[in-house]
mmCIF file of C-alpha atoms in Angstrom:
data_model
loop_
_atom_site.group_PDB
_atom_site.id
_atom_site.type_symbol
_atom_site.label_atom_id
_atom_site.label_comp_id
_atom_site.label_asym_id
_atom_site.label_seq_id
_atom_site.Cartn_x
_atom_site.Cartn_y
_atom_site.Cartn_z
ATOM 1 C CA THR A 222 -64.598 16.491 -83.756
ATOM 2 C CA ASN A 223 -62.197 13.630 -84.584
ATOM 3 C CA PHE A 224 -59.824 14.342 -81.693
ATOM 4 C CA GLU A 225 -58.780 11.220 -79.823
ATOM 5 C CA LEU A 226 -56.842 12.789 -76.917
ATOM 6 C CA LEU A 227 -57.859 15.677 -74.679
ATOM 7 C CA THR A 228 -55.060 17.102 -72.523
ATOM 8 C CA VAL A 229 -55.671 19.771 -69.869
ATOM 9 C CA SER A 230 -52.469 21.066 -68.260
ATOM 10 C CA GLY A 231 -50.603 24.117 -67.036
ATOM 11 C CA GLY A 232 -52.532 25.007 -63.893
ATOM 12 C CA GLY A 233 -55.388 27.005 -65.456
ATOM 13 C CA ASP A 234 -59.127 26.673 -64.847
ATOM 14 C CA TRP A 235 -61.034 25.112 -67.754
ATOM 15 C CA THR A 236 -64.741 24.486 -68.365
ATOM 16 C CA LEU A 237 -66.157 21.982 -70.865
ATOM 17 C CA THR A 238 -69.659 22.337 -72.325
ATOM 18 C CA GLY A 239 -71.559 20.542 -75.047
ATOM 19 C CA THR A 240 -70.976 16.937 -76.117
ATOM 20 C CA GLN A 241 -67.401 15.718 -76.443
ATOM 21 C CA SER A 242 -65.985 12.237 -77.098
ATOM 22 C CA TYR A 243 -62.366 11.095 -76.873
ATOM 23 C CA THR A 244 -60.302 7.974 -76.490
ATOM 24 C CA THR A 245 -58.302 9.269 -73.510
ATOM 25 C CA ILE A 246 -58.369 12.363 -71.304
ATOM 26 C CA ASP A 247 -55.365 13.607 -69.275
ATOM 27 C CA VAL A 248 -55.809 16.388 -66.719
ATOM 28 C CA THR A 249 -52.723 17.659 -64.868
ATOM 29 C CA GLY A 250 -52.866 20.713 -62.644
ATOM 30 C CA GLY A 251 -55.468 23.435 -62.348
ATOM 31 C CA THR A 252 -59.177 22.647 -62.398
ATOM 32 C CA LEU A 253 -61.612 21.195 -64.888
ATOM 33 C CA ALA A 254 -65.346 21.900 -64.694
ATOM 34 C CA ILE A 255 -67.684 19.737 -66.742
ATOM 35 C CA GLY A 256 -70.736 21.872 -67.339
ATOM 36 C CA ASN A 257 -71.200 25.274 -65.768
ATOM 37 C CA GLY A 258 -74.390 27.134 -66.564
ATOM 38 C CA SER A 259 -74.842 24.941 -69.623
ATOM 39 C CA THR A 260 -74.470 21.163 -69.432
ATOM 40 C CA ALA A 261 -71.742 18.917 -70.786
ATOM 41 C CA THR A 262 -71.568 15.267 -71.776
ATOM 42 C CA VAL A 263 -67.958 14.096 -71.845
ATOM 43 C CA THR A 264 -66.981 10.553 -72.810
ATOM 44 C CA ALA A 265 -63.617 8.776 -72.897
ATOM 45 C CA SER A 266 -63.738 5.257 -74.299
ATOM 46 C CA GLY A 267 -60.406 4.550 -72.612
ATOM 47 C CA ALA A 268 -58.750 6.038 -69.535
ATOM 48 C CA VAL A 269 -59.229 9.370 -67.807
ATOM 49 C CA THR A 270 -55.962 10.195 -66.010
ATOM 50 C CA LEU A 271 -55.913 12.884 -63.309
ATOM 51 C CA ASP A 272 -53.095 14.377 -61.235
ATOM 52 C CA ALA A 273 -52.773 17.470 -59.034
ATOM 53 C CA THR A 274 -56.207 18.628 -60.106
ATOM 54 C CA THR A 275 -59.814 19.159 -59.123
ATOM 55 C CA VAL A 276 -62.498 17.909 -61.503
ATOM 56 C CA THR A 277 -66.083 19.034 -60.890
ATOM 57 C CA VAL A 278 -69.031 17.483 -62.711
ATOM 58 C CA ASN A 279 -71.874 19.969 -62.384
ATOM 59 C CA SER A 280 -75.636 19.556 -62.377
ATOM 60 C CA GLY A 281 -77.049 17.889 -65.482
ATOM 61 C CA SER A 282 -73.576 17.034 -66.774
ATOM 62 C CA SER A 283 -71.780 13.713 -67.020
ATOM 63 C CA LEU A 284 -68.352 12.128 -67.338
ATOM 64 C CA SER A 285 -68.141 8.571 -68.684
ATOM 65 C CA ALA A 286 -64.866 6.654 -68.959
ATOM 66 C CA GLY A 287 -63.396 3.219 -69.424
ATOM 67 C CA SER A 288 -61.410 3.833 -66.220
ATOM 68 C CA ILE A 289 -60.340 6.747 -64.015
ATOM 69 C CA THR A 290 -56.802 6.870 -62.624
ATOM 70 C CA GLY A 291 -55.201 9.377 -60.269
ATOM 71 C CA GLY A 292 -51.523 10.241 -59.871
ATOM 72 C CA ASP A 293 -49.536 10.756 -56.676
ATOM 73 C CA ASN A 294 -50.033 14.512 -56.286
ATOM 74 C CA GLY A 295 -53.600 14.649 -55.034
ATOM 75 C CA VAL A 296 -56.893 14.485 -56.913
ATOM 76 C CA ALA A 297 -60.338 15.814 -56.012
ATOM 77 C CA LEU A 298 -63.319 14.443 -57.931
ATOM 78 C CA ASP A 299 -66.420 16.440 -57.025
ATOM 79 C CA ILE A 300 -69.750 15.208 -58.399
ATOM 80 C CA ALA A 301 -71.961 18.179 -57.655
ATOM 81 C CA ALA A 302 -75.708 18.017 -57.087
ATOM 82 C CA GLY A 303 -77.296 16.369 -60.111
ATOM 83 C CA GLY A 304 -74.009 15.401 -61.779
ATOM 84 C CA SER A 305 -73.038 11.923 -62.950
ATOM 85 C CA VAL A 306 -69.790 9.937 -63.258
ATOM 86 C CA THR A 307 -69.585 6.456 -64.788
ATOM 87 C CA SER A 308 -66.459 4.309 -64.988
ATOM 88 C CA THR A 309 -66.954 0.897 -66.561
ATOM 89 C CA GLY A 310 -63.614 -0.095 -65.046
ATOM 90 C CA ALA A 311 -62.046 0.786 -61.723
ATOM 91 C CA ILE A 312 -61.397 4.187 -60.192
ATOM 92 C CA THR A 313 -57.834 3.985 -58.842
ATOM 93 C CA PHE A 314 -56.000 6.863 -57.197
ATOM 94 C CA GLY A 315 -52.355 7.212 -56.156
ATOM 95 C CA ALA A 316 -50.360 8.172 -53.070
ATOM 96 C CA GLY A 317 -51.585 11.756 -52.684
ATOM 97 C CA ALA A 318 -54.350 13.098 -50.457
ATOM 98 C CA ASP A 319 -57.372 12.342 -52.639
ATOM 99 C CA ALA A 320 -61.061 13.136 -52.240
ATOM 100 C CA ILE A 321 -64.234 11.938 -53.910
ATOM 101 C CA THR A 322 -67.490 13.759 -53.144
ATOM 102 C CA VAL A 323 -70.817 12.354 -54.339
ATOM 103 C CA GLY A 324 -73.222 15.247 -53.827
ATOM 104 C CA ALA A 325 -76.967 15.539 -53.363
ATOM 105 C CA GLY A 326 -78.928 13.799 -56.110
ATOM 106 C CA SER A 327 -75.758 12.853 -57.989
ATOM 107 C CA THR A 328 -74.679 9.461 -59.332
ATOM 108 C CA LEU A 329 -71.409 7.522 -59.179
ATOM 109 C CA ASP A 330 -71.216 4.174 -60.983
ATOM 110 C CA ALA A 331 -67.885 2.319 -61.005
ATOM 111 C CA SER A 332 -66.631 -1.227 -61.054
ATOM 112 C CA SER A 333 -64.609 -0.575 -57.881
ATOM 113 C CA ILE A 334 -62.885 2.327 -56.119
ATOM 114 C CA ASP A 335 -59.384 2.360 -54.585
ATOM 115 C CA MET A 336 -58.411 5.661 -53.000
ATOM 116 C CA GLY A 337 -54.723 4.636 -52.835
ATOM 117 C CA ASN A 338 -52.160 5.594 -50.188
ATOM 118 C CA GLY A 339 -52.302 8.880 -48.323
ATOM 119 C CA GLY A 340 -54.969 10.536 -46.187
ATOM 120 C CA ASP A 341 -58.055 10.231 -48.386
ATOM 121 C CA SER A 342 -61.761 10.951 -47.992
ATOM 122 C CA PHE A 343 -64.909 9.597 -49.602
ATOM 123 C CA THR A 344 -68.058 11.672 -49.010
ATOM 124 C CA LEU A 345 -71.544 10.390 -49.868
ATOM 125 C CA ASP A 346 -74.760 12.398 -49.647
ATOM 126 C CA ALA A 347 -77.884 10.647 -48.381
ATOM 127 C CA THR A 348 -79.727 11.420 -51.627
ATOM 128 C CA ALA A 349 -76.904 10.319 -53.949
ATOM 129 C CA THR A 350 -76.747 7.000 -55.808
ATOM 130 C CA LEU A 351 -73.615 4.866 -55.521
ATOM 131 C CA THR A 352 -73.288 1.694 -57.618
ATOM 132 C CA LEU A 353 -70.362 -0.730 -57.547
ATOM 133 C CA GLY A 354 -69.661 -3.934 -59.428
ATOM 134 C CA ALA A 355 -70.989 -7.097 -57.806
ATOM 135 C CA GLY A 356 -68.890 -8.023 -54.780
ATOM 136 C CA ASN A 357 -66.574 -5.017 -55.218
ATOM 137 C CA GLN A 358 -65.679 -2.375 -52.674
ATOM 138 C CA ILE A 359 -64.522 1.159 -51.971
ATOM 139 C CA SER A 360 -61.064 0.892 -50.416
ATOM 140 C CA GLY A 361 -59.513 3.705 -48.441
ATOM 141 C CA GLY A 362 -56.092 2.247 -49.223
ATOM 142 C CA GLY A 363 -53.059 3.009 -47.057
ATOM 143 C CA GLY A 364 -52.906 5.942 -44.660
ATOM 144 C CA THR A 365 -55.644 7.381 -42.446
ATOM 145 C CA ASP A 366 -58.817 7.601 -44.502
ATOM 146 C CA SER A 367 -62.273 9.021 -43.837
ATOM 147 C CA LEU A 368 -65.673 7.745 -44.916
ATOM 148 C CA ILE A 369 -68.156 10.612 -44.583
ATOM 149 C CA LEU A 370 -71.924 10.122 -44.766
ATOM 150 C CA THR A 371 -73.667 13.470 -44.962
ATOM 151 C CA GLY A 372 -76.669 15.419 -46.244
ATOM 152 C CA SER A 373 -78.684 18.592 -45.981
ATOM 153 C CA GLY A 374 -80.953 17.473 -43.142
ATOM 154 C CA THR A 375 -83.907 16.315 -45.251
ATOM 155 C CA GLY A 376 -82.736 12.992 -46.709
ATOM 156 C CA THR A 377 -82.669 9.335 -45.771
ATOM 157 C CA GLY A 378 -79.630 7.279 -46.732
ATOM 158 C CA SER A 379 -78.377 3.731 -46.326
ATOM 159 C CA PHE A 380 -74.885 2.290 -46.593
ATOM 160 C CA ASP A 381 -73.735 -1.327 -46.710
ATOM 161 C CA LEU A 382 -70.535 -1.596 -44.688
ATOM 162 C CA ASP A 383 -69.602 -4.709 -46.645
ATOM 163 C CA SER A 384 -68.962 -2.402 -49.619
ATOM 164 C CA GLN A 385 -66.079 -0.580 -47.886
ATOM 165 C CA THR A 386 -62.682 -1.495 -46.499
ATOM 166 C CA ALA A 387 -59.581 0.233 -45.083
ATOM 167 C CA PHE A 388 -61.338 3.355 -43.790
ATOM 168 C CA GLU A 389 -60.194 4.344 -40.310
ATOM 169 C CA THR A 390 -62.718 7.099 -39.564
ATOM 170 C CA LEU A 391 -66.470 7.081 -40.098
ATOM 171 C CA THR A 392 -68.242 10.434 -39.855
ATOM 172 C CA VAL A 393 -72.026 10.835 -40.012
ATOM 173 C CA SER A 394 -73.073 14.484 -40.209
ATOM 174 C CA GLY A 395 -75.478 16.928 -41.785
ATOM 175 C CA GLY A 396 -78.706 15.999 -40.010
ATOM 176 C CA ASP A 397 -79.976 13.247 -42.300
ATOM 177 C CA ASP A 398 -81.161 9.798 -41.209
ATOM 178 C CA TRP A 399 -78.671 7.041 -42.060
ATOM 179 C CA THR A 400 -78.954 3.265 -41.793
ATOM 180 C CA LEU A 401 -75.914 0.977 -41.735
ATOM 181 C CA THR A 402 -75.990 -2.699 -42.624
ATOM 182 C CA GLY A 403 -73.255 -5.295 -43.077
ATOM 183 C CA THR A 404 -69.993 -5.530 -41.153
ATOM 184 C CA GLY A 405 -67.557 -2.727 -40.398
ATOM 185 C CA THR A 406 -64.695 -3.775 -38.138
ATOM 186 C CA GLY A 407 -61.742 -1.619 -39.140
ATOM 187 C CA PHE A 408 -62.767 1.781 -37.803
ATOM 188 C CA THR A 409 -60.598 3.626 -35.292
ATOM 189 C CA THR A 410 -63.175 6.327 -34.527
ATOM 190 C CA ILE A 411 -66.799 7.106 -35.351
ATOM 191 C CA ASP A 412 -68.285 10.602 -35.059
ATOM 192 C CA VAL A 413 -72.046 11.116 -35.358
ATOM 193 C CA THR A 414 -73.363 14.681 -35.378
ATOM 194 C CA GLY A 415 -77.019 15.484 -36.001
ATOM 195 C CA GLY A 416 -79.804 13.455 -37.578
ATOM 196 C CA SER A 417 -79.995 9.793 -36.669
ATOM 197 C CA LEU A 418 -77.997 6.619 -37.164
ATOM 198 C CA THR A 419 -79.617 3.179 -37.238
ATOM 199 C CA LEU A 420 -77.597 -0.027 -37.101
ATOM 200 C CA GLY A 421 -79.492 -2.789 -38.847
ATOM 201 C CA ASN A 422 -82.916 -2.475 -40.393
ATOM 202 C CA GLY A 423 -84.268 -5.601 -42.047
ATOM 203 C CA SER A 424 -80.703 -6.919 -42.298
ATOM 204 C CA THR A 425 -78.207 -6.732 -39.442
ATOM 205 C CA ALA A 426 -75.155 -4.567 -38.843
ATOM 206 C CA THR A 427 -71.982 -5.330 -36.891
ATOM 207 C CA VAL A 428 -69.866 -2.263 -36.153
ATOM 208 C CA THR A 429 -66.582 -2.459 -34.246
ATOM 209 C CA VAL A 430 -64.526 0.605 -33.301
ATOM 210 C CA SER A 431 -61.135 0.230 -31.649
ATOM 211 C CA GLY A 432 -61.258 3.783 -30.280
ATOM 212 C CA ALA A 433 -63.991 6.271 -29.466
ATOM 213 C CA VAL A 434 -67.548 6.709 -30.670
ATOM 214 C CA THR A 435 -68.498 10.380 -30.245
ATOM 215 C CA LEU A 436 -72.160 11.447 -30.401
ATOM 216 C CA ASP A 437 -73.611 14.943 -30.632
ATOM 217 C CA ALA A 438 -77.230 16.038 -31.202
ATOM 218 C CA THR A 439 -78.158 12.641 -32.582
ATOM 219 C CA THR A 440 -80.148 9.475 -31.968
ATOM 220 C CA VAL A 441 -78.419 6.115 -32.417
ATOM 221 C CA THR A 442 -80.539 2.959 -32.605
ATOM 222 C CA VAL A 443 -79.067 -0.549 -32.526
ATOM 223 C CA ASN A 444 -81.722 -2.925 -33.803
ATOM 224 C CA ASP A 445 -82.328 -6.585 -33.067
ATOM 225 C CA GLY A 446 -79.426 -8.793 -34.141
ATOM 226 C CA SER A 447 -77.083 -5.832 -34.666
ATOM 227 C CA SER A 448 -74.200 -4.685 -32.474
ATOM 228 C CA LEU A 449 -71.950 -1.724 -31.727
ATOM 229 C CA SER A 450 -68.637 -2.371 -29.969
ATOM 230 C CA ALA A 451 -66.298 0.490 -29.084
ATOM 231 C CA GLY A 452 -63.333 1.432 -26.949
ATOM 232 C CA SER A 453 -65.495 4.201 -25.484
ATOM 233 C CA ILE A 454 -68.761 6.008 -26.191
ATOM 234 C CA ALA A 455 -69.103 9.676 -25.299
ATOM 235 C CA ALA A 456 -71.840 12.276 -25.764
ATOM 236 C CA THR A 457 -70.719 15.892 -26.074
ATOM 237 C CA THR A 458 -72.177 18.660 -23.964
ATOM 238 C CA THR A 459 -74.649 19.618 -26.712
ATOM 239 C CA SER A 460 -76.058 16.113 -27.102
ATOM 240 C CA PRO A 461 -79.811 15.811 -26.366
ATOM 241 C CA TRP A 462 -79.176 12.500 -24.624
ATOM 242 C CA ARG A 463 -79.906 12.671 -20.932
ATOM 243 C CA PRO A 464 -79.759 9.704 -18.559
ATOM 244 C CA GLU A 465 -82.746 9.337 -16.282
ATOM 245 C CA PRO A 466 -81.787 9.749 -12.593
ATOM 246 C CA ARG A 467 -82.332 6.650 -10.475
ATOM 247 C CA LEU A 468 -82.672 6.714 -6.692
ATOM 248 C CA PRO A 469 -81.601 3.750 -4.615
ATOM 249 C CA SER A 470 -84.297 1.680 -2.921
ATOM 250 C CA PRO A 471 -85.448 2.934 0.531
ATOM 251 C CA GLY A 472 -83.654 0.079 2.240
ATOM 252 C CA ARG A 473 -80.342 1.499 1.028
ATOM 253 C CA PHE A 474 -80.901 5.037 2.331
ATOM 254 C CA PRO A 475 -79.524 6.004 5.718
ATOM 255 C CA ALA A 476 -82.483 5.981 8.121
ATOM 256 C CA ALA A 477 -82.435 9.754 8.541
ATOM 257 C CA LEU A 478 -82.876 10.226 4.796
ATOM 258 C CA ILE A 479 -85.926 7.966 4.336
ATOM 259 C CA PRO A 480 -88.846 10.319 3.688
ATOM 260 C CA THR A 481 -91.878 9.914 5.919
ATOM 261 C CA PRO A 482 -95.429 10.046 4.517
ATOM 262 C CA TRP A 483 -97.105 13.460 4.491
ATOM 263 C CA ARG A 484 -99.543 13.829 7.357
#
């Protein structure tokens, strides 16, 4: 008790349990697990600063901070099933390859999220809860960034495209049923594998892809008032989609090929 700063450094693997409160937390190198077997409640009234590290918030455990900042050497923030992360301020990462994963049944609550430069990924499970400040967004930042909507095949998720910006790739996988609303116009590619994807449901969706939309073992529904525009749309060889064959009208067959009635 009565420690204001927690520093985790040196490349080792550390686990926190119990209830711990600090002013600031700095994690550089190695890994930090919050809760593992037993739960942990970790609070920083000020900033949590991360660099070259993986932080995992396990089931039943929580990390609360005034803000969360990442350095330029790559940060992975993994909110495992049933974990919780709250940042009253922004989550802002640096120029490294960063990843945020919001797992099944977990919660992420932040004012806004900026993944920073570099090739970053943001993964959201269909059963997770994501809350942002009013009018704020998740930004992929510079580089080629991936927004991944996933699940275990039993959930139903929805995502408002107005809450994201600067993601080049959208991936929908895992077999769950996802609904998109809002406007997403900056994607280069979209990959949908398994489950279903619905554009617009109650409110409309406008999705524009400069490159390819690739579909596999999925159903995509574009509802009234919604639109999907793409450079190309392709179904892989394992897709259940099959076009119905259409024969030309008899008048367009060569005479020898027009079938005669059975006598």
